[in-house]
C-alpha positions in Angstrom: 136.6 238.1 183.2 140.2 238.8 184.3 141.7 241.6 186.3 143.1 243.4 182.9 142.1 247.3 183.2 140.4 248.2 179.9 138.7 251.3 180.6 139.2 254.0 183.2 137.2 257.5 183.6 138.0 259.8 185.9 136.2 262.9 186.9 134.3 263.6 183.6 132.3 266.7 183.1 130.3 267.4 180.3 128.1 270.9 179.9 126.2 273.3 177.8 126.5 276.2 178.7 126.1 276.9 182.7 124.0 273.2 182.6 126.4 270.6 183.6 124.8 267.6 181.9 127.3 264.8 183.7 129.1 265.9 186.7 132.4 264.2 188.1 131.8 261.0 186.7 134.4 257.9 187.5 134.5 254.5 186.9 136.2 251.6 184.9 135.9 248.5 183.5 137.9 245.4 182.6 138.4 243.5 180.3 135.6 240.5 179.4 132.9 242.7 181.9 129.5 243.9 181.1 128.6 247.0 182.6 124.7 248.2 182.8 124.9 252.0 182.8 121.1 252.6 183.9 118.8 255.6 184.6 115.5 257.6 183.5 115.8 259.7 179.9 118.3 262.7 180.8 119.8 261.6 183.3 123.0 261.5 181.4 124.1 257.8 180.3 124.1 258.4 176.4 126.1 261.7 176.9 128.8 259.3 178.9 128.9 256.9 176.2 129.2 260.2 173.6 131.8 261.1 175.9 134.1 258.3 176.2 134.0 258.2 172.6 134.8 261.8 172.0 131.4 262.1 169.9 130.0 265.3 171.7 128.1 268.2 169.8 130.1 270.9 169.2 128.7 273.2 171.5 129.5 270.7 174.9 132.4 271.7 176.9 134.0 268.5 179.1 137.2 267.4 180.8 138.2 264.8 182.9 140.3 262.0 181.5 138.9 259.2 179.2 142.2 255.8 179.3 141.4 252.7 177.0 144.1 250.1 177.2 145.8 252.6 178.9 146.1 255.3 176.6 144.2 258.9 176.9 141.9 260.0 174.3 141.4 263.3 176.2 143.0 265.9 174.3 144.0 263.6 171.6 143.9 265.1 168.3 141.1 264.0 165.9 143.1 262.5 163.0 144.4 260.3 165.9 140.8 259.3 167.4 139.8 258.2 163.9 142.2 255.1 163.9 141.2 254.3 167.7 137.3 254.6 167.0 136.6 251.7 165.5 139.3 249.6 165.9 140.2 249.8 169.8 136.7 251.1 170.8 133.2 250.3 168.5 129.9 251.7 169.5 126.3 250.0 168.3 123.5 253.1 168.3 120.0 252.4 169.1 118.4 253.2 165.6 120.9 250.8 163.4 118.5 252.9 160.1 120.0 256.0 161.1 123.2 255.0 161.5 124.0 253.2 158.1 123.6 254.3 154.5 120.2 253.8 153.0 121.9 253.4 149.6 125.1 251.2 150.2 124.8 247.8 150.5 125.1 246.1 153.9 128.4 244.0 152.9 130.4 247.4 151.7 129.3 249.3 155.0 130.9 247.0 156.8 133.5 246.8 154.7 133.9 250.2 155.0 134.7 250.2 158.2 137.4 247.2 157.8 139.3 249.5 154.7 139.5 252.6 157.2 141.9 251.2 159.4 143.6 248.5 157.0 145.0 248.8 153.5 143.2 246.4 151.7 141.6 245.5 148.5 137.6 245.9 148.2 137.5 242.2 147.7 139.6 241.7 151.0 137.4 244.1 153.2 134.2 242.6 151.8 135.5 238.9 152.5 136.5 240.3 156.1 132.7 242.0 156.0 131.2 238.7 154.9 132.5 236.7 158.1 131.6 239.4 160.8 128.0 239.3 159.5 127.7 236.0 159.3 129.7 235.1 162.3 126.8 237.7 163.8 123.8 235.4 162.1 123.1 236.9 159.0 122.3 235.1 155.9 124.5 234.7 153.0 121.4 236.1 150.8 121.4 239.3 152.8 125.1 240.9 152.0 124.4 242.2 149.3 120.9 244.0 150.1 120.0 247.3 150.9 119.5 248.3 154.7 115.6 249.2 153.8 115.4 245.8 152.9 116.5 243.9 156.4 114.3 243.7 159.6 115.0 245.4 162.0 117.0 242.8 164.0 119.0 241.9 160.6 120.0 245.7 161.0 120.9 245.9 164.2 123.2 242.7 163.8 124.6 245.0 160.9 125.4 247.9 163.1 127.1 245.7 165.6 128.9 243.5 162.7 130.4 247.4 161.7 131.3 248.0 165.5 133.0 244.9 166.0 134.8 243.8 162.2 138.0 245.4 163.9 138.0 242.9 166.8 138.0 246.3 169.8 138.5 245.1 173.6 135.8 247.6 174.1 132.3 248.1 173.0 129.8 250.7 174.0 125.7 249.8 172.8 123.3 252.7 173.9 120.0 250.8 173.8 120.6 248.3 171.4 117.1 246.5 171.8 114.8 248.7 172.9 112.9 249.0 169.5 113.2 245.5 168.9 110.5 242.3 169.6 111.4 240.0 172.5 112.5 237.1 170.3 114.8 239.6 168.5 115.5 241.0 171.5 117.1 238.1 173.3 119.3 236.7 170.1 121.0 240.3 169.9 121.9 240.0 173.8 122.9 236.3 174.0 125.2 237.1 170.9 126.7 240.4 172.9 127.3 238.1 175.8 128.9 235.4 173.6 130.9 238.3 171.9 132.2 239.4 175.2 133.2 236.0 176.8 134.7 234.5 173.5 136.7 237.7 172.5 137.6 239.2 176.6 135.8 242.5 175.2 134.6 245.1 177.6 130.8 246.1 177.0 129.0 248.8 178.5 125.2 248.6 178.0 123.4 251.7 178.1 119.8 251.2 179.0 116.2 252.2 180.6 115.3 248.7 181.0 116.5 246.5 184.2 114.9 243.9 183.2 117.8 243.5 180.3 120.3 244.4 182.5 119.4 241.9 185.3 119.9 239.3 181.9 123.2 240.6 180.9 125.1 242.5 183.3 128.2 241.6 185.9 127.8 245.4 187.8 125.4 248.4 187.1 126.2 252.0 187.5 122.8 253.8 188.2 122.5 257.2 187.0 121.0 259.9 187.9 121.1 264.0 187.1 124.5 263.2 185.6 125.8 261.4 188.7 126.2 258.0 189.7 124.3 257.1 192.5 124.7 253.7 193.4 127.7 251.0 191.5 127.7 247.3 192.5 126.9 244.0 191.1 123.5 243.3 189.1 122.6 241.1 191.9 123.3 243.6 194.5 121.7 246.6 192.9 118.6 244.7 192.0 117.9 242.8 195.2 118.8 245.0 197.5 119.1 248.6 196.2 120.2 251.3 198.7 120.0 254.0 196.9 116.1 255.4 197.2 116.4 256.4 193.5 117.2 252.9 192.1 114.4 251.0 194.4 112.1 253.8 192.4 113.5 252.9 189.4 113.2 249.2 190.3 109.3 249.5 192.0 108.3 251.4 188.6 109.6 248.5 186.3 108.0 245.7 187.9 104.6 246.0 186.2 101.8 244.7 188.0 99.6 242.0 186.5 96.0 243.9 185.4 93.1 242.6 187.0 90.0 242.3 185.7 86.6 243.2 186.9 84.2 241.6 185.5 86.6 238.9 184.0 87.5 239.9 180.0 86.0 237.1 178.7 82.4 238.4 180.9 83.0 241.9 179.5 83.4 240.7 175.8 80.1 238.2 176.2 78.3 241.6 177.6 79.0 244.6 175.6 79.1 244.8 172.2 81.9 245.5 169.9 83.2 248.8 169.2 86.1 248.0 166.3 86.0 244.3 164.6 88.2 243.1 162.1 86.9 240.1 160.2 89.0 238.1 157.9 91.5 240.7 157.0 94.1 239.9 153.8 96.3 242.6 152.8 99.3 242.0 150.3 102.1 243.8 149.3 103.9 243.9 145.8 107.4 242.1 145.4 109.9 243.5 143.7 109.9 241.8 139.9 112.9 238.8 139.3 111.7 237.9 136.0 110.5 239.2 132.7 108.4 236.9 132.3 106.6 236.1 135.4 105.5 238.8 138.2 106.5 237.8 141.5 103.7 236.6 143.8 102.5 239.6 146.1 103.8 238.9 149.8 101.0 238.3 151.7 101.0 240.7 155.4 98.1 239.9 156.8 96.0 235.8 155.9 92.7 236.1 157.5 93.1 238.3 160.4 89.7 238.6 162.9 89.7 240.9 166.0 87.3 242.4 168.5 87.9 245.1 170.4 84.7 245.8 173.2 83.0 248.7 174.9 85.3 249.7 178.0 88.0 247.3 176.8 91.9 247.3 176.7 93.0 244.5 173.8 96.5 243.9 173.5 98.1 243.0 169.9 101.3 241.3 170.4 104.2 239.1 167.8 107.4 239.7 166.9 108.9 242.4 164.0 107.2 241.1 160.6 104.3 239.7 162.0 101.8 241.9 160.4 101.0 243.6 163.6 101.9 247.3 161.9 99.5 246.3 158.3 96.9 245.4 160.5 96.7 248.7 162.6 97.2 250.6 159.1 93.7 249.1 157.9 92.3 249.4 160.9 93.1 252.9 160.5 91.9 253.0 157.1 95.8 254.3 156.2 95.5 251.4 153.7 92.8 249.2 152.1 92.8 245.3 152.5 92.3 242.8 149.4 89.9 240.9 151.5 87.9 241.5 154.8 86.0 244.0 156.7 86.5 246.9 159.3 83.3 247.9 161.3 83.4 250.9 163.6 80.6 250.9 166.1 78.6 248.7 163.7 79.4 250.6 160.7 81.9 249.6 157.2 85.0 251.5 158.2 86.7 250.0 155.3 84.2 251.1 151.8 83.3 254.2 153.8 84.3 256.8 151.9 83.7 261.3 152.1 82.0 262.9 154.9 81.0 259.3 156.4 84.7 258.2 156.6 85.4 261.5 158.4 83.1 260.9 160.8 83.9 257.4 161.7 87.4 258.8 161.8 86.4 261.0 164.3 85.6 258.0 166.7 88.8 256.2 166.4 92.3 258.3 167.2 96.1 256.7 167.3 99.2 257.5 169.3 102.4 256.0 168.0 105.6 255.5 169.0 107.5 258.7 168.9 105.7 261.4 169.2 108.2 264.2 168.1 108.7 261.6 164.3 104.7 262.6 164.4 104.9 266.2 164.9 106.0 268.9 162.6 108.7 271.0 164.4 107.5 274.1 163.8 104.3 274.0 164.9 103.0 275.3 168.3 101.4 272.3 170.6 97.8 274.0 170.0 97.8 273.5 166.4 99.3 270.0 166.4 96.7 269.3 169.0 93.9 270.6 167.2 95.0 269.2 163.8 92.3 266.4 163.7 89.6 269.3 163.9 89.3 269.1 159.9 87.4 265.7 160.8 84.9 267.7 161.8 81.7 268.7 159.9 82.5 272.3 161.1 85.8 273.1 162.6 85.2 275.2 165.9 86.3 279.1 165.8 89.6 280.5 167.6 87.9 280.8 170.8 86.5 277.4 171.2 89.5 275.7 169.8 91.6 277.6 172.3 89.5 276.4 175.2 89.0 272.9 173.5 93.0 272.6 173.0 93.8 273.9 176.9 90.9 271.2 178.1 92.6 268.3 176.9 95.8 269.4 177.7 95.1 269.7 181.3 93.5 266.4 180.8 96.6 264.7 180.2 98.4 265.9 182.9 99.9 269.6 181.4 98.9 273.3 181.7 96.8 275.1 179.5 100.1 277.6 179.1 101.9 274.7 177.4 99.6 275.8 174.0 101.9 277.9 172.9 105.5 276.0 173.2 106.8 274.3 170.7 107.6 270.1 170.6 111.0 270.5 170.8 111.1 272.3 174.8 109.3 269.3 176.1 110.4 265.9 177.8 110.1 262.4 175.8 106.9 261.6 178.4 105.8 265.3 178.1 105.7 264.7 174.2 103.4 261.7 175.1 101.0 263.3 176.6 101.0 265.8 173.7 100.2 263.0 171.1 97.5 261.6 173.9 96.3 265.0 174.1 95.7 265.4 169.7 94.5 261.8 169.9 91.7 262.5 172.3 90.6 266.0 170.9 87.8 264.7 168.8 86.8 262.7 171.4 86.9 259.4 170.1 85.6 256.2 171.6 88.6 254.1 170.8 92.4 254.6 170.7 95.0 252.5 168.9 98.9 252.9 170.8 101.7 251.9 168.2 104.4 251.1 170.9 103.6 254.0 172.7 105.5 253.3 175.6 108.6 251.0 174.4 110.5 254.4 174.2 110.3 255.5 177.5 112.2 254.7 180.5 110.1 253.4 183.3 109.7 256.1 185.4 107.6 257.8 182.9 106.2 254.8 181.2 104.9 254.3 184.6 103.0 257.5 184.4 101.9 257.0 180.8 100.3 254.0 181.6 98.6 255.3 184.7 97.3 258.4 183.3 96.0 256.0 180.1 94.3 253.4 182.8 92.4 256.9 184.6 91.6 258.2 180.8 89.7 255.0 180.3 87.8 254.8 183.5 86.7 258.7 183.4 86.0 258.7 179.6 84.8 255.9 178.6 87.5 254.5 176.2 88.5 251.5 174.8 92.2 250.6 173.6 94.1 248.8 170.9 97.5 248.4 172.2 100.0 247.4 169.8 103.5 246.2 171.1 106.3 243.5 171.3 106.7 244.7 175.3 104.7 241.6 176.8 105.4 243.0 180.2 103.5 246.2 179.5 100.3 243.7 177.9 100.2 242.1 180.8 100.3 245.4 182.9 97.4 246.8 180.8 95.2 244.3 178.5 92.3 242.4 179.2 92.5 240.6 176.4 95.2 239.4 174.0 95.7 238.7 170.4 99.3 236.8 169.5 100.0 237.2 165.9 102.8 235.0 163.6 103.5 235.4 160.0 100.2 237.4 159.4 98.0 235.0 161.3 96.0 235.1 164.9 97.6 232.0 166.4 96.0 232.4 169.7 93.7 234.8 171.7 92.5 235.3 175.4 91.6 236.3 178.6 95.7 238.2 179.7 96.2 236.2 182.3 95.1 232.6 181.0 97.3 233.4 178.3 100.7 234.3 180.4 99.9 231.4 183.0 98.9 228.8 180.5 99.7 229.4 176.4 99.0 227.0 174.4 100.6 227.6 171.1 104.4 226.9 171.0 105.1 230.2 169.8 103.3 232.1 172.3 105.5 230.1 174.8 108.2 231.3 172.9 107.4 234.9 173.3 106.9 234.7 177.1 110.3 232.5 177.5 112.2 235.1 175.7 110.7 238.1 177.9 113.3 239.4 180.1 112.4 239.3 184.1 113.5 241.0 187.2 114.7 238.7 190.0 112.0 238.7 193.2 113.2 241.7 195.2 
């Protein structure tokens, strides 16, 4: 790091309307520094990030002056912002899908990128393309595919390759792991540190998770209703906050170990199984190289086994392709296995088939990832809630679906009034509660979570996981919670399953597993994890 000014903000403002959505913001950055800008969903970091890059909606009003390098790109005409973008300033989104062209090959998006700021042959832009993504760790084999055809780390190294093809001194990354495995996870930030330190860049990470920061940062800004509250070093801030608001934010992320009592392996000797998955092989068609021979089916799943028990929480961990996603999709019954069984509360889940797969469908609910993806726009909360009533033998009438609907809702932690509002007028943890809410309607017995809380900052993963932990207790339930978030497993499982390359490679009791794993990869997992220093 050297004492070379890169970035400078001063007194940035951004509104809709009468809502100021940042307020006064200032602060700057130098050249070969990290910055973690920090705070719970809304408090305004991504709409800094949009900000500096002149990226805002339409409709937002700001001012306050935005200097790279030392030049202003407040009130700078567009035409001119469209040769700075890019090459003096790149910025890596969190969903790298959404942000690259389902239908152009990887190689040509980033070249692209290279042939809007340089006049160069194709040829030239995709040799340039070529050495960012490899340079980046992508295969040679993978240039040339299609983005549906990467993992998602491969595409996230894509999205940064595009950011950084033009060399910038700075580069902004809003979330850049957060929907990625741990093992993932730590290869995309080692390779934005060793991006920052071999080229001087200036990075500012925008993030929910301290954990990341505490690996990456040299200072953090903390954020909070558009202002910054506390700015000092990563050490400072997360040893010693000041500000009451970061010590929250600090307290809420360090996830207590779950204890058990009676001990998981006593509870799973004791009470019988509610879900089991017994030798589970699904496979998945290749795409054909040769006329003459089919290619051999890729195989998602070898031989899986599970148990989930009465008044259990079993956690289902391993990094992006390890079949963790097939496997809830037959245990769902959203697809059918080439080998294997699924039992429901003793019962063949898998050939069940009419009215008795209805009803066995009835006693198992899921809540995935992001809620809003799950809900159709246009529809009022008390019809996506009640949606799984056509499971039932005979749906309720209006009246008793009303009261059902405003039950649950006050259940989770809302207000029977919130029936009739629509997805879009609630909060990221408010939307939870909604899909917690539709999950537990037809009062199921077990519920599977599809990274239900890797999306929310820890404030309100905090109270998703506490009002999940009280759901349990007062009703009876037992979980299947599917993530790559081992700090959250440990937080919440009794039990865990690790799966690799569509296999169980080990299973236990949570906290035998974390203190002592014995499979190398496991070790792997846990080594990769990011951790908070001791307060």
């Amino acid at each position: 790091m050297n004492d070379r000014k890169l970035l400078e903000v001063v007194g940035l403002n951004i509104g809709f309307g009468a809502a100021r959505v940042v307020k006064d913001l200032s602060f700057e950055l130098r050249s070969g520094e990290i910055l973690g800008l920090v705070g719970a969903s809304g408090s305004g970091k991504s709409m800094t990030a949009l900000g500096i890059m002149r990226l805002l909606p339409q409709s937002a009003v700001s001012s306050g002056v935005v200097r790279v390098n030392g030049e202003t790109l407040s009130g700078m005409p567009e035409t001119q912002l469209h040769s700075i973008r890019g090459r003096d300033v790149g910025m890596v989104f969190q969903e790298p899908m959404s942000a690259l062209n389902p239908l152009m090959r990887i190689d040509d998006q980033v070249a692209e990128t290279v042939r809007l700021h340089r006049q160069v042959p194709l040829a030239e832009a995709r040799r340039a393309a070529a050495e960012a993504l490899v340079d980046l760790g992508l295969e040679q084999n993978a240039l040339e595919r299609l983005p549906y055809e990467l993992s998602g780390g491969q595409r996230q190294r894509v999205a940064i390759a595009m950011a950084v093809v033009m060399s910038p001194r700075l580069l902004i990354a809003d979330e850049p792991t957060t929907a990625l495995d741990v093992i993932t996870q730590a290869q995309i930030l080692l390779l934005l540190q060793r991006l920052v330190r071999t080229r001087n860049m200036g990075l500012i990470l925008v993030t929910h998770d301290l954990a990341v920061v505490a690996r990456l940062a040299d200072r953090v800004a903390v954020m909070r209703r558009g202002e910054i509250v506390e700015h000092a070093t990563a050490g400072e801030i997360l040893r010693q906050p000041r500000h009451p608001y970061t010590a929250a934010l600090l307290k809420a992320a360090r996830l207590q170990p779950k204890r058990t009592v009676p001990p998981a392996m006593s509870m799973a000797a004791s009470t019988p199984a509610v879900l089991e998955a017994q030798g589970i092989v699904r496979e998945y068609p290749r795409k054909r190289t040769s006329l003459w021979h089919p290619a051999p089916p890729l195989r998602a799943l070898d031989g899986v086994s599970l148990a989930v028990h009465a008044g259990e929480t079993v956690g289902l961990v391993g990094e992006s392709g390890s079949g963790k996603s097939s496997l809830l999709k037959v245990i769902l019954a959203l697809e059918t296995s080439q080998a294997g069984e699924v039992s429901l509360f003793g019962e063949s889940l898998s050939s069940a088939k009419g009215a008795t797969l209805s009803r066995l469908r009835r006693g198992i609910q899921a809540v995935f990832q992001d809620p809003y993806g799950s809900f159709d726009p246009q529809w009022r909360v008390e019809r996506l809630i009640g949606e799984p009533f056509f499971l039932l033998a005979s749906p309720p009438p209006a009246a008793e679906r009303r009261r059902k609907v405003a039950a649950v809702l006050e259940q989770v932690g809302l207000s029977a009034s919130d029936a009739q509002r629509l997805p879009r007028e609630f909060s990221g943890g408010e939307r939870q509660r909604i899909a917690i809410a539709r999950a537990l309607i037809t009062e199921p017995k077990v519920i599977a979570f599809d990274e239900a809380v890797s999306a929310l900052d820890v404030l309100i993963r905090e109270q998703v996981l506490s009002l999940l932990a009280e759901l349990a207790q007062r009703l009876k339930l037992s979980y299947l919670f599917v993530s790559h978030d081992l700090q959250v497993m440990r937080a919440v499982a009794d039990r865990i399953y690790v799966m690799q390359r569509g296999r169980i490679v080990e299973e236990g009791p949570t906290e035998t597993l974390f203190e002592s794993p014995r499979h190398a990869y496991t070790q792997a997992l846990i080594a990769a994890t990011p951790k908070l220093p001791v307060s």
